[in-house]
Amino acid sequence: MEYDFLNEGTRTIPDTFYPVEKLQRFIHLGIVKSYAKGSAVILPGDKEYLLIYVLSGKVQINMVTEEGRQRLVYFCGKNGIMGRIFQTNNDNAYATAIEKCRVCFFSKEQLLTIFQTDCDIYFEIIKNGFSKTLYFMKQTVEMELYNPAVRIVRLLYGLCISNGIPVGDSYEVRLELSQKRISEISGVHFVTVSKVLAFLIKQKIIEKKKGKVIIHDLDRLKELTFEKRLF
DNA sequence: TCATTAAGCATCT
DNA sequence: AGATGCTTAATGA
């Protein structure tokens, strides 16, 4: 299957990144486990496995500080990988299943066997890593240059460009995007997210329905991405 | 301008 | 009844 690199390059939400489908063929070498929704897949300090591969469902990766504060890092869905190759002692990441899921754990020895069998996978894993790097580089710039309210607008605009499906004169972004999720992804407070969405809905620029966001006025939304501030 | 806190309402399970 | 999601208002940085 040909992968959509362009879309990957303009990724707007940190989910799965570059899927490594080819790993499917090697899961018999690793250890496959199933997890119920809400259970812990990786605990802070877990160091046994270098690569964790999601076969189905979805996992959420968080980082936690010394004081116990936590922050979403990314989501990992089907064919996504959680690379733990360059772990240090203080990257307190943990992962929980946000959907019932199956994941496969690979040790260093198992990975070496896989690379020797199919070195393409090696590059696929590197691509996944760079995809994440690119996303977080963009995030750094985004955080530096735009204020929180405008970031929400930019997130919606980006989603429309990358995932928007034309329906009549509008576009639909078919994603389960609660305000809580938007808040977690963008780093903008949930109360502010609520205000920005209310503003956009009132101006009839967007509409929010169960499981989708409808963009009625993409031109206006684009204009707002250039604004210094919204309110 | 936005984060924080608090309080209240609606919907779902 | 409790959890979840959203809104509004007050306050402070």
Short mmCIF file of C-alpha atoms (C1' of nucleotides) in Angstrom, two decimals:
data_model
loop_
_atom_site.label_atom_id
_atom_site.label_comp_id
_atom_site.label_asym_id
_atom_site.label_seq_id
_atom_site.Cartn_x
_atom_site.Cartn_y
_atom_site.Cartn_z
CA MET A 1 0.00 0.00 0.00
CA GLU A 2 1.33 3.41 -0.98
CA TYR A 3 1.58 5.74 1.93
CA ASP A 4 0.48 9.36 1.83
CA PHE A 5 3.65 11.22 2.68
CA LEU A 6 2.22 14.63 1.97
CA ASN A 7 -0.47 14.09 4.51
CA GLU A 8 2.06 12.83 7.00
CA GLY A 9 4.15 15.93 6.49
CA THR A 10 1.29 18.15 7.44
CA ARG A 11 0.07 16.05 10.33
CA THR A 12 -1.94 18.10 12.73
CA ILE A 13 -2.67 15.73 15.56
CA PRO A 14 -0.11 13.51 17.25
CA ASP A 15 -1.69 10.18 16.41
CA THR A 16 0.14 7.04 15.23
CA PHE A 17 2.44 9.05 12.92
CA TYR A 18 4.03 6.82 10.35
CA PRO A 19 2.40 3.35 10.47
CA VAL A 20 4.82 0.46 10.15
CA GLU A 21 2.60 -2.18 8.60
CA LYS A 22 5.47 -4.47 7.72
CA LEU A 23 6.05 -5.35 11.36
CA GLN A 24 2.88 -7.46 11.21
CA ARG A 25 4.89 -10.25 9.66
CA PHE A 26 7.18 -10.48 12.67
CA ILE A 27 4.87 -10.42 15.63
CA HIS A 28 5.50 -14.13 16.20
CA LEU A 29 9.01 -13.11 17.29
CA GLY A 30 7.78 -10.74 19.98
CA ILE A 31 5.41 -11.01 22.90
CA VAL A 32 1.80 -10.16 22.18
CA LYS A 33 -0.41 -8.97 25.01
CA SER A 34 -3.99 -7.73 25.24
CA TYR A 35 -5.13 -4.82 27.38
CA ALA A 36 -8.53 -3.67 28.54
CA LYS A 37 -9.52 -0.05 28.14
CA GLY A 38 -7.90 2.06 30.84
CA SER A 39 -5.16 -0.38 31.79
CA ALA A 40 -1.45 0.43 31.85
CA VAL A 41 0.59 -0.76 28.87
CA ILE A 42 3.91 0.80 29.85
CA LEU A 43 4.80 2.00 33.33
CA PRO A 44 7.41 4.69 34.07
CA GLY A 45 10.81 3.09 34.18
CA ASP A 46 9.85 0.09 32.06
CA LYS A 47 13.01 -0.71 30.17
CA GLU A 48 12.74 -4.30 29.07
CA TYR A 49 11.57 -3.72 25.53
CA LEU A 50 13.01 -1.42 22.87
CA LEU A 51 9.98 -1.30 20.65
CA ILE A 52 6.29 -1.66 21.30
CA TYR A 53 4.00 -2.18 18.35
CA VAL A 54 0.25 -1.62 18.40
CA LEU A 55 -1.73 -4.32 16.61
CA SER A 56 -5.20 -2.99 17.34
CA GLY A 57 -6.91 -0.41 19.48
CA LYS A 58 -5.25 2.75 20.74
CA VAL A 59 -2.71 3.68 23.37
CA GLN A 60 -2.04 7.08 24.89
CA ILE A 61 1.48 8.07 25.91
CA ASN A 62 1.90 10.58 28.72
CA MET A 63 4.86 12.09 30.48
CA VAL A 64 4.84 12.75 34.16
CA THR A 65 7.03 15.19 36.06
CA GLU A 66 8.61 14.78 39.48
CA GLU A 67 5.74 16.68 41.06
CA GLY A 68 3.28 14.32 39.45
CA ARG A 69 2.02 16.69 36.78
CA GLN A 70 1.28 14.99 33.52
CA ARG A 71 0.95 15.88 29.90
CA LEU A 72 -0.22 14.03 26.82
CA VAL A 73 2.60 13.31 24.39
CA TYR A 74 0.93 11.35 21.62
CA PHE A 75 -1.50 8.63 20.69
CA CYS A 76 -0.49 5.37 19.11
CA GLY A 77 -3.05 3.47 17.03
CA LYS A 78 -2.89 0.44 14.77
CA ASN A 79 0.54 -0.13 13.21
CA GLY A 80 1.99 2.67 15.27
CA ILE A 81 5.12 2.10 17.31
CA MET A 82 6.40 3.34 20.60
CA GLY A 83 10.15 3.53 20.25
CA ARG A 84 12.05 3.14 23.47
CA ILE A 85 15.48 2.83 21.97
CA PHE A 86 17.03 6.00 23.36
CA GLN A 87 15.63 5.92 26.85
CA THR A 88 17.25 7.91 29.59
CA ASN A 89 16.70 7.65 33.30
CA ASN A 90 14.41 10.61 33.62
CA ASP A 91 11.98 10.34 30.73
CA ASN A 92 9.04 9.31 32.80
CA ALA A 93 6.72 8.19 30.09
CA TYR A 94 3.89 5.81 30.62
CA ALA A 95 1.23 4.47 28.32
CA THR A 96 -2.37 3.49 28.93
CA ALA A 97 -4.89 1.81 26.67
CA ILE A 98 -7.59 4.29 25.73
CA GLU A 99 -9.30 1.51 23.79
CA LYS A 100 -9.18 -2.22 24.22
CA CYS A 101 -6.00 -3.13 22.41
CA ARG A 102 -3.38 -5.69 21.44
CA VAL A 103 0.28 -4.77 21.44
CA CYS A 104 3.50 -6.59 20.63
CA PHE A 105 6.73 -6.11 22.60
CA PHE A 106 10.12 -6.52 20.96
CA SER A 107 13.45 -6.85 22.72
CA LYS A 108 16.78 -5.74 21.24
CA GLU A 109 17.65 -9.29 20.16
CA GLN A 110 14.31 -9.74 18.48
CA LEU A 111 14.69 -6.42 16.65
CA LEU A 112 18.14 -7.43 15.41
CA THR A 113 16.69 -10.64 14.02
CA ILE A 114 13.97 -8.66 12.26
CA PHE A 115 16.43 -6.16 10.75
CA GLN A 116 18.61 -8.97 9.47
CA THR A 117 15.61 -10.58 7.80
CA ASP A 118 14.18 -7.37 6.32
CA CYS A 119 16.30 -4.22 6.50
CA ASP A 120 13.43 -2.21 5.02
CA ILE A 121 11.80 -2.31 8.42
CA TYR A 122 14.80 -0.52 9.81
CA PHE A 123 14.05 2.43 7.55
CA GLU A 124 10.36 2.25 8.29
CA ILE A 125 11.12 2.63 11.97
CA ILE A 126 13.43 5.54 11.26
CA LYS A 127 10.69 7.17 9.19
CA ASN A 128 8.32 6.78 12.12
CA GLY A 129 10.86 8.44 14.38
CA PHE A 130 11.41 11.36 12.02
CA SER A 131 7.69 11.78 11.60
CA LYS A 132 7.42 12.29 15.35
CA THR A 133 10.42 14.60 15.39
CA LEU A 134 8.94 16.75 12.64
CA TYR A 135 5.65 17.01 14.45
CA PHE A 136 7.21 18.13 17.72
CA MET A 137 9.55 20.57 15.96
CA LYS A 138 6.49 22.16 14.40
CA GLN A 139 4.79 22.19 17.76
CA THR A 140 7.69 24.10 19.28
CA VAL A 141 7.46 26.75 16.57
CA GLU A 142 3.69 26.86 16.87
CA MET A 143 3.83 27.40 20.63
CA GLU A 144 6.40 30.15 20.22
CA LEU A 145 4.67 32.10 17.47
CA TYR A 146 0.95 31.88 18.09
CA ASN A 147 -1.22 32.61 21.05
CA PRO A 148 -3.51 29.92 22.46
CA ALA A 149 -6.76 31.09 20.87
CA VAL A 150 -5.21 31.33 17.40
CA ARG A 151 -3.60 27.91 17.84
CA ILE A 152 -7.05 26.37 18.10
CA VAL A 153 -8.04 28.03 14.83
CA ARG A 154 -4.82 26.82 13.21
CA LEU A 155 -5.42 23.30 14.47
CA LEU A 156 -8.91 23.26 12.94
CA TYR A 157 -7.66 24.75 9.69
CA GLY A 158 -4.85 22.20 9.49
CA LEU A 159 -7.28 19.37 10.15
CA CYS A 160 -9.55 20.62 7.38
CA ILE A 161 -6.68 20.79 4.91
CA SER A 162 -5.33 17.35 5.79
CA ASN A 163 -8.50 15.43 6.68
CA GLY A 164 -11.38 17.53 5.34
CA ILE A 165 -13.93 15.78 3.16
CA PRO A 166 -15.88 18.12 0.84
CA VAL A 167 -19.63 17.92 1.43
CA GLY A 168 -21.58 20.48 -0.55
CA ASP A 169 -20.03 23.88 0.12
CA SER A 170 -18.51 22.69 3.39
CA TYR A 171 -15.87 20.32 4.64
CA GLU A 172 -16.22 17.60 7.21
CA VAL A 173 -13.47 16.45 9.51
CA ARG A 174 -14.66 13.10 10.80
CA LEU A 175 -12.89 12.70 14.10
CA GLU A 176 -14.00 12.25 17.68
CA LEU A 177 -12.60 15.53 18.94
CA SER A 178 -13.91 16.52 22.32
CA GLN A 179 -12.87 19.86 23.76
CA LYS A 180 -10.83 17.95 26.29
CA ARG A 181 -8.87 16.28 23.46
CA ILE A 182 -8.35 19.57 21.64
CA SER A 183 -7.13 21.04 24.90
CA GLU A 184 -4.70 18.16 25.51
CA ILE A 185 -3.32 18.25 21.98
CA SER A 186 -2.88 22.00 21.72
CA GLY A 187 -1.85 22.72 25.28
CA VAL A 188 -4.61 25.33 25.48
CA HIS A 189 -6.78 25.38 28.57
CA PHE A 190 -10.14 23.65 28.17
CA VAL A 191 -12.08 26.75 29.17
CA THR A 192 -10.29 28.71 26.45
CA VAL A 193 -11.02 25.94 23.95
CA SER A 194 -14.67 26.21 24.88
CA LYS A 195 -14.62 29.97 24.28
CA VAL A 196 -12.85 29.72 20.92
CA LEU A 197 -15.21 27.06 19.62
CA ALA A 198 -18.24 29.04 20.82
CA PHE A 199 -16.84 32.07 18.98
CA LEU A 200 -16.33 30.14 15.72
CA ILE A 201 -19.74 28.47 15.93
CA LYS A 202 -21.48 31.79 16.64
CA GLN A 203 -19.85 33.28 13.52
CA LYS A 204 -21.08 30.24 11.57
CA ILE A 205 -17.51 29.47 10.51
CA ILE A 206 -17.70 25.95 11.90
CA GLU A 207 -20.31 23.60 13.27
CA LYS A 208 -19.72 20.78 15.71
CA LYS A 209 -21.63 17.53 15.58
CA LYS A 210 -21.16 14.15 17.18
CA GLY A 211 -18.03 12.61 15.68
CA LYS A 212 -17.31 15.42 13.26
CA VAL A 213 -16.47 19.06 12.79
CA ILE A 214 -18.03 20.82 9.80
CA ILE A 215 -16.15 23.77 8.33
CA HIS A 216 -18.59 26.08 6.59
CA ASP A 217 -16.27 28.98 5.87
CA LEU A 218 -12.76 27.78 5.18
CA ASP A 219 -11.68 31.15 3.76
CA ARG A 220 -12.69 32.95 6.93
CA LEU A 221 -11.03 30.26 9.04
CA LYS A 222 -7.84 30.74 7.03
CA GLU A 223 -8.00 34.50 7.55
CA LEU A 224 -8.24 33.96 11.28
CA THR A 225 -5.08 31.87 11.29
CA PHE A 226 -3.19 35.05 10.35
CA GLU A 227 -4.73 37.13 13.13
CA LYS A 228 -2.67 38.19 16.10
CA ARG A 229 -5.62 37.47 18.35
CA LEU A 230 -9.19 36.33 18.14
CA PHE A 231 -11.12 38.29 20.74
"C1'" DT B 1 -5.40 37.64 26.99
"C1'" DC B 2 -5.45 33.57 29.13
"C1'" DA B 3 -5.16 30.25 33.21
"C1'" DT B 4 -7.37 28.91 37.15
"C1'" DT B 5 -11.10 27.80 40.03
"C1'" DA B 6 -15.66 27.04 41.00
"C1'" DA B 7 -20.27 26.15 40.16
"C1'" DG B 8 -24.02 24.59 37.43
"C1'" DC B 9 -26.42 22.11 33.61
"C1'" DA B 10 -27.03 18.30 30.12
"C1'" DT B 11 -26.36 13.76 28.60
"C1'" DC B 12 -25.07 9.10 28.98
"C1'" DT B 13 -24.53 4.66 31.42
"C1'" DA C 1 -25.96 8.02 40.93
"C1'" DG C 2 -21.82 8.93 39.05
"C1'" DA C 3 -19.05 10.06 35.06
"C1'" DT C 4 -18.25 12.98 31.26
"C1'" DG C 5 -18.62 17.12 28.51
"C1'" DC C 6 -19.61 21.86 28.08
"C1'" DT C 7 -20.60 26.66 29.66
"C1'" DT C 8 -20.29 30.82 32.34
"C1'" DA C 9 -18.48 33.89 35.75
"C1'" DA C 10 -15.10 35.70 38.90
"C1'" DT C 11 -10.34 36.55 39.85
"C1'" DG C 12 -5.59 37.12 39.18
"C1'" DA C 13 -1.17 37.11 36.48
#
